[in-house]
XYZ file of C-alpha atoms in Angstrom:
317
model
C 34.348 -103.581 40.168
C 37.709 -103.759 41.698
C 37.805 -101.951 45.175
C 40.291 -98.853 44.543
C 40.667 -98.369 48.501
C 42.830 -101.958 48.199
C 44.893 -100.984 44.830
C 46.721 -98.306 46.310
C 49.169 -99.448 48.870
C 52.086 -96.539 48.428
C 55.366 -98.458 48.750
C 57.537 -96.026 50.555
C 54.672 -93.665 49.985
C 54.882 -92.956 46.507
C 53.592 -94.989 43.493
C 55.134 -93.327 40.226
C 52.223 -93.797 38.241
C 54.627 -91.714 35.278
C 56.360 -94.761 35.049
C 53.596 -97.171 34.491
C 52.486 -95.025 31.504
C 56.037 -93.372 30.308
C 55.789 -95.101 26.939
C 52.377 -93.197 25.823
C 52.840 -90.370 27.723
C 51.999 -87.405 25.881
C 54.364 -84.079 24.997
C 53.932 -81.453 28.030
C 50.754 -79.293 27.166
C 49.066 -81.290 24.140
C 45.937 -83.231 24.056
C 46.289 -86.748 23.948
C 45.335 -88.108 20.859
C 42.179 -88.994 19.450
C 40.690 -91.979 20.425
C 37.394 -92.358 18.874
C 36.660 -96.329 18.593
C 39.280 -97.161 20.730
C 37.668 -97.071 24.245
C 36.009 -99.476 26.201
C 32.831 -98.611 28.042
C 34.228 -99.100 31.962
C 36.993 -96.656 31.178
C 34.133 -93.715 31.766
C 31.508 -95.679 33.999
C 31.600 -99.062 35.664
C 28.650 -100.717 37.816
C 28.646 -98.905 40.816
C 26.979 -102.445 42.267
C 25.737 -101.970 46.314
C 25.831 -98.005 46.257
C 24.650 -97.882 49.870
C 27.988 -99.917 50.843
C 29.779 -97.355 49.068
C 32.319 -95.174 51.665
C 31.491 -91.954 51.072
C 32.934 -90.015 53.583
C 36.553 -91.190 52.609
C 35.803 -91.841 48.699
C 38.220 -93.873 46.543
C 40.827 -93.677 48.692
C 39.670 -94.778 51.109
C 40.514 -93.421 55.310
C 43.837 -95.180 54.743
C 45.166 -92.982 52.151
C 43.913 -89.588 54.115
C 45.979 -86.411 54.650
C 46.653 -85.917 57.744
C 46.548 -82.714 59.494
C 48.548 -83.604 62.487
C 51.935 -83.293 60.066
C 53.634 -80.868 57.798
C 53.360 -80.560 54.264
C 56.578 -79.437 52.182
C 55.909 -76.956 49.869
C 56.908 -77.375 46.472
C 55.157 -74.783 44.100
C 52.307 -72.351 43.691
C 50.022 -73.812 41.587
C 48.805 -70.682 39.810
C 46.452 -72.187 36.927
C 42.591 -71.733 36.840
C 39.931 -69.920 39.096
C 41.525 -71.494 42.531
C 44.723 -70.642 44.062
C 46.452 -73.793 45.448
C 49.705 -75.830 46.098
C 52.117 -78.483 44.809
C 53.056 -79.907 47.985
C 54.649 -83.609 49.346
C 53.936 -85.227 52.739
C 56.094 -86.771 55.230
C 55.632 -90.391 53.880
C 56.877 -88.528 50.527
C 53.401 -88.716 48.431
C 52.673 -85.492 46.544
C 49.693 -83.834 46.599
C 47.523 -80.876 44.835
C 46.462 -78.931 46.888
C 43.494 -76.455 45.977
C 42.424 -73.431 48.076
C 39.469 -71.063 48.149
C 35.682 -71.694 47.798
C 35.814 -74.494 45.132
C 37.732 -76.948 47.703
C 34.384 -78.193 49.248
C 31.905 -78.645 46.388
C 34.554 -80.710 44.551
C 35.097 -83.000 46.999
C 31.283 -83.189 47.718
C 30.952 -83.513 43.740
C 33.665 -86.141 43.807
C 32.174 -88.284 46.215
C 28.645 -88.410 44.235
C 30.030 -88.806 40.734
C 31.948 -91.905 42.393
C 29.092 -92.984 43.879
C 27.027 -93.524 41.059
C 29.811 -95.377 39.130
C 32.289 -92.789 37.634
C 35.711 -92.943 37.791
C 37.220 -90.284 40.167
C 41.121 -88.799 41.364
C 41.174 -89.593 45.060
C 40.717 -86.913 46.815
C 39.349 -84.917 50.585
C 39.330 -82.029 52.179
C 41.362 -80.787 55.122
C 40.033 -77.772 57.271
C 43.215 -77.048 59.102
C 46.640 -78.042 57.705
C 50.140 -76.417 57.581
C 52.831 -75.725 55.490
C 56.886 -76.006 55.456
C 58.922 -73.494 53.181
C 55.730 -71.998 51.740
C 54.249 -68.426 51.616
C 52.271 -69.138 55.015
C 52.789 -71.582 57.682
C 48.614 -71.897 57.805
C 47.376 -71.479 54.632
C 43.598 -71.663 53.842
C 41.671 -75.156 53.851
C 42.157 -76.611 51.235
C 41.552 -80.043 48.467
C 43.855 -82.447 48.236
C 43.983 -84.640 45.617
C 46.660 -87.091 45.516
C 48.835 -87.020 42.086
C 50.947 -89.981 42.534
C 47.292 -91.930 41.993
C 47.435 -91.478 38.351
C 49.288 -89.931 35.296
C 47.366 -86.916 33.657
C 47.626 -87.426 30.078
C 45.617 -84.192 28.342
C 41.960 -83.349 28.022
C 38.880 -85.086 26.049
C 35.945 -83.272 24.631
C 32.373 -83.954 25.095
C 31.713 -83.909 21.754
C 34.336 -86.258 20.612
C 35.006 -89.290 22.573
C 34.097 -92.615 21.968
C 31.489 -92.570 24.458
C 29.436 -90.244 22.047
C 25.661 -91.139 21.952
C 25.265 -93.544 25.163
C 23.754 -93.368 28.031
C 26.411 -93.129 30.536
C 27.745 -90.195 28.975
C 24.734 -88.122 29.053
C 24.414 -89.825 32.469
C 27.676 -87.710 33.412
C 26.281 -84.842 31.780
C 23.198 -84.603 33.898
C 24.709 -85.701 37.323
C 26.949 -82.269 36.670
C 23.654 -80.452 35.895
C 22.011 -82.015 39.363
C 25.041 -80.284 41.476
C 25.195 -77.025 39.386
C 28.393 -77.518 37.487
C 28.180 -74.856 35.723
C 31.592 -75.047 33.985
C 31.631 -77.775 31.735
C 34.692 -76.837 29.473
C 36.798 -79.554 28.083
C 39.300 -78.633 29.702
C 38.201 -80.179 33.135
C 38.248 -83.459 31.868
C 41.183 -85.504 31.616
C 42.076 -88.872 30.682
C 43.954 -90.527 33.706
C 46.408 -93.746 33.720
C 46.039 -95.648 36.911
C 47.688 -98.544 38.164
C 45.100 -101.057 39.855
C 45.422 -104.760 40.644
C 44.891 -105.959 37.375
C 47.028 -103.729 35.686
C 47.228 -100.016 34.231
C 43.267 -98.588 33.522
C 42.779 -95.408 31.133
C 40.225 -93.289 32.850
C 38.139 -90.445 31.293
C 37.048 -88.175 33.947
C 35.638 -85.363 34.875
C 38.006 -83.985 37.361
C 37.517 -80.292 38.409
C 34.344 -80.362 40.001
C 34.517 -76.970 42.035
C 32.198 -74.798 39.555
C 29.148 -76.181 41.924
C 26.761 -76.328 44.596
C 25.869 -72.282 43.485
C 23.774 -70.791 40.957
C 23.881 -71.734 37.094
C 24.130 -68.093 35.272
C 25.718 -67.051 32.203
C 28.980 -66.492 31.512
C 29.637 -67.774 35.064
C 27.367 -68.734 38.034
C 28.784 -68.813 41.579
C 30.518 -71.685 43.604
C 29.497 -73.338 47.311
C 27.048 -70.650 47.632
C 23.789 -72.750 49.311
C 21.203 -69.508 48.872
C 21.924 -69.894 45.314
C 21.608 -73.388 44.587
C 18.531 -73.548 46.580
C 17.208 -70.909 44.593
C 17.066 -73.138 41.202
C 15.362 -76.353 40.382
C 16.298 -79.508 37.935
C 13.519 -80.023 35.902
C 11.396 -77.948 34.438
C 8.961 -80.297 31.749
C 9.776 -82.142 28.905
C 8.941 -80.674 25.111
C 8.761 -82.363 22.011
C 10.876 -85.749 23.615
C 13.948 -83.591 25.491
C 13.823 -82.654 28.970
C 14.068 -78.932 29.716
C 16.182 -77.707 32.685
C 16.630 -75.174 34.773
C 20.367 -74.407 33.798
C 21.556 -70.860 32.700
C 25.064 -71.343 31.910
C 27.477 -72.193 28.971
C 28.201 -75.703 27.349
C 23.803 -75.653 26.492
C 24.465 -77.933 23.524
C 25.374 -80.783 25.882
C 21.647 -80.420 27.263
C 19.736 -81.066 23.830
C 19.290 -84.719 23.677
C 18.517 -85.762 26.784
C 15.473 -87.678 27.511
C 13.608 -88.096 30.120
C 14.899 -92.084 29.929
C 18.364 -90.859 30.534
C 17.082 -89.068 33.400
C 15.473 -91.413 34.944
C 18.384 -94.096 35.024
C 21.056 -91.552 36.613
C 18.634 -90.102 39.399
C 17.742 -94.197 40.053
C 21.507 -94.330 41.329
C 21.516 -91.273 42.702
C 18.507 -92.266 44.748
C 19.753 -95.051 46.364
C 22.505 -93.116 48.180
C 21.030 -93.156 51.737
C 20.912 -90.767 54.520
C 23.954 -91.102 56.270
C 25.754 -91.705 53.009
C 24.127 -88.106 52.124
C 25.720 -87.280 55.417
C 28.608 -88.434 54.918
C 29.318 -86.940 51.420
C 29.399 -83.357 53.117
C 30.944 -84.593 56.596
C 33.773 -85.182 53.745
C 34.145 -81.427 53.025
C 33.870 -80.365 56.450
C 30.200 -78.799 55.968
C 28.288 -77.826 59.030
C 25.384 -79.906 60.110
C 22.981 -77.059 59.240
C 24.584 -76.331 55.933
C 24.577 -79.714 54.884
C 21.198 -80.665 55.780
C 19.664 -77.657 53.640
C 21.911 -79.022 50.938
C 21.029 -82.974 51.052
C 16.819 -81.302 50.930
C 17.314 -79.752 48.248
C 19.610 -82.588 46.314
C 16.786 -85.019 47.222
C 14.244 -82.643 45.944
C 15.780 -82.281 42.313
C 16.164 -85.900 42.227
C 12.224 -86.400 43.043
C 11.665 -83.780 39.894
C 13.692 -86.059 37.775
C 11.981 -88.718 39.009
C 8.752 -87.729 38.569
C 9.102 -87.934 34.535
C 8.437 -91.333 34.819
C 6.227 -91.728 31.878
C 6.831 -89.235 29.743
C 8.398 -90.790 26.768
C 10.479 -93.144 28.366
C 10.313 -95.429 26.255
C-alpha cells in the first residue's frame, strides 16, 4: 500500500484535487452515479500490512501535514449542515480546511485513526484543542476537527445496500468496526466516494467519513456522542443464534447487522487486535483525550474485541 503521508506534498499549500477529477465531477447536490460492477476491491479496503508500524497519532497525513495552532485561520463560512456546528476556513500556507466543532470532534478523529488502521481508506484529518480565528464570529472558537479538503474531491454519497462491495467481507468488516466504536448513525449519507490524487495517479475512495456519532451509547432514534459512562455501559457481543452474531446495538440502520457471522467477526477484531498499546495511546493522544479518559476507553475497546474474539468456533467455518 502506497504511504499517503508521502503523496501529499501541497505545492504552494494547496493541491486542487477539483481539478484532477473536473471531468466526472458530479452536478452540486446529486449522488454520483451508480456504480455497481464497476469497483475494484482496494477502493474500500487495502492491506493494512505491519499495523503496529502504523502512525496513529498523526493518521494519514501524517505530522507534516498538521494544523498548527501557533497561526491564524481565515474564516471563510459557517458550515451549518448536520448535528455539528463548524467552519470553512484556509490557513496561512493557503490549504483549506473543515473545521468541525462540538462533542463529535474527538470520537471522529479517534474513529478515523482506527478505521485507517485496520486498512480503510480515510480523509486526513486531527484535532486541535486551542486554535483561533481571523474575520470569524469569535477570535477563539471551540476545539475543533479539521479535516483537510484540498486532500480529495467529494463526489456524492454511496449506500450500504448498493455498492459493488455488496456481500464481501470487507464490507461487513466496515460495518462491524462502526458497531465496535458505537457508531450509531450509519445513514448513507456519511459515506462518500472521494477522488484523491496519490503517486500513482487519481484513486476513487468509498468511505465512511463522518465518524462523530461514537464512543457513547447505541439507543434508538439516536444514542449519545463521546460520552465514556455510556459506552462503557454496553458490550459487543452478545451470542451467536442460528449462524448470525447478535449484538448489543440499539440503534437504526439494524438491517446492516443480519448477516454477519461470527467468521466476519473474527477477521476484523484480528486487525483490530494487533494495534498495540501505545498505538491505543496514541489514537486518543490524537484527540486530545486525558490520560484517565483514554485509558478507561482503550479497557473497554480491548474488552469488546476479546468478546468478538472469543467466538472462535462457533460456525466459523
Amino acid at each position: 500500500m502506497t504511504s499517503p503521508s508521502t503523496s501529499l506534498r501541497l505545492a504552494g499549500g494547496v493541491i486542487l484535487a477539483a481539478v484532477v477529477v473536473a471531468a466526472i465531477t458530479t452536478p452540486a447536490g446529486t449522488t454520483a452515479p451508480n456504480l455497481a460492477g464497476q469497483a475494484n476491491l482496494s477502493e474500500l479496503w487495502q492491506d493494512p500490512g505491519d499495523i503496529a508500524a502504523r502512525d496513529l497519532r498523526w493518521g494519514r497525513g501524517g505530522q507534516a501535514l498538521a494544523p498548527s495552532a501557533d497561526v491564524e485561520y481565515a474564516f471563510k463560512a459557517i458550515d451549518a449542515v448536520g448535528y455539528s456546528a463548524g467552519y470553512d476556513v484556509v490557513d496561512p500556507e493557503g490549504r483549506p480546511w473543515d473545521v468541525k466543532t462540538g462533542d463529535e470532534g474527538q470520537p471522529e478523529v479517534i474513529a478515523s485513526r482506527l478505521l485507517w488502521a485496520v486498512g480503510y481508506h480515510q480523509p486526513v484529518v486531527y484535532y486541535l484543542p486551542e486554535w483561533r480565528l481571523t474575520n470569524g464570529p469569535v477570535p477563539r472558537p471551540l476545539p475543533g476537527r479539521f479535516r483537510l479538503e484540498s486532500d480529495h474531491a467529494a463526489l456524492g454519497d454511496w449506500s450500504w445496500n448498493e455498492n459493488p462491495f455488496k456481500g464481501t467481507r470487507e464490507l461487513r468488516g466496515l460495518v462491524l468496526a462502526n458497531l465496535l466504536i458505537n457508531n450509531w448513525d450509519l445513514k448513507s449519507s456519511n459515506n462518500k466516494f472521494l477522488m484523491v490524487p496519490m503517486p500513482a495517479g487519481t484513486e476513487r475512495w468509498f468511505v465512511v467519513q463522518d465518524l462523530g456519532a461514537s464512543f457513547g451509547k447505541t439507543a434508538w432514534p439516536i444514542g449519545t456522542r463521546n460520552r465514556l459512562e455510556d459506552f462503557e455501559s454496553q458490550r459487543f457481543v452478545l451470542g451467536v443464534q442460528d449462524g448470525r452474531v447478535q449484538f448489543d446495538y440499539h440503534a437504526r440502520h439494524r438491517e446492516l447487522l443480519e448477516d454477519l457471522a461470527p467468521a466476519d467477526v473474527l477477521w476484523i477484531l484480528g486487525l483490530f487486535n494487533r494495534i498495540t498499546d501505545q498505538q491505543w495511546n496514541d489514537v486518543f493522544s490524537a484527540a486530545a483525550m486525558s490520560a484517565d479518559t483514554s485509558s478507561r476507553y482503550i479497557r473497554k475497546m480491548k474488552a469488546k474485541i476479546q468478546e468478538g474474539l472469543a467466538l472462535s468456533g462457533q460456525g466459523t467455518s
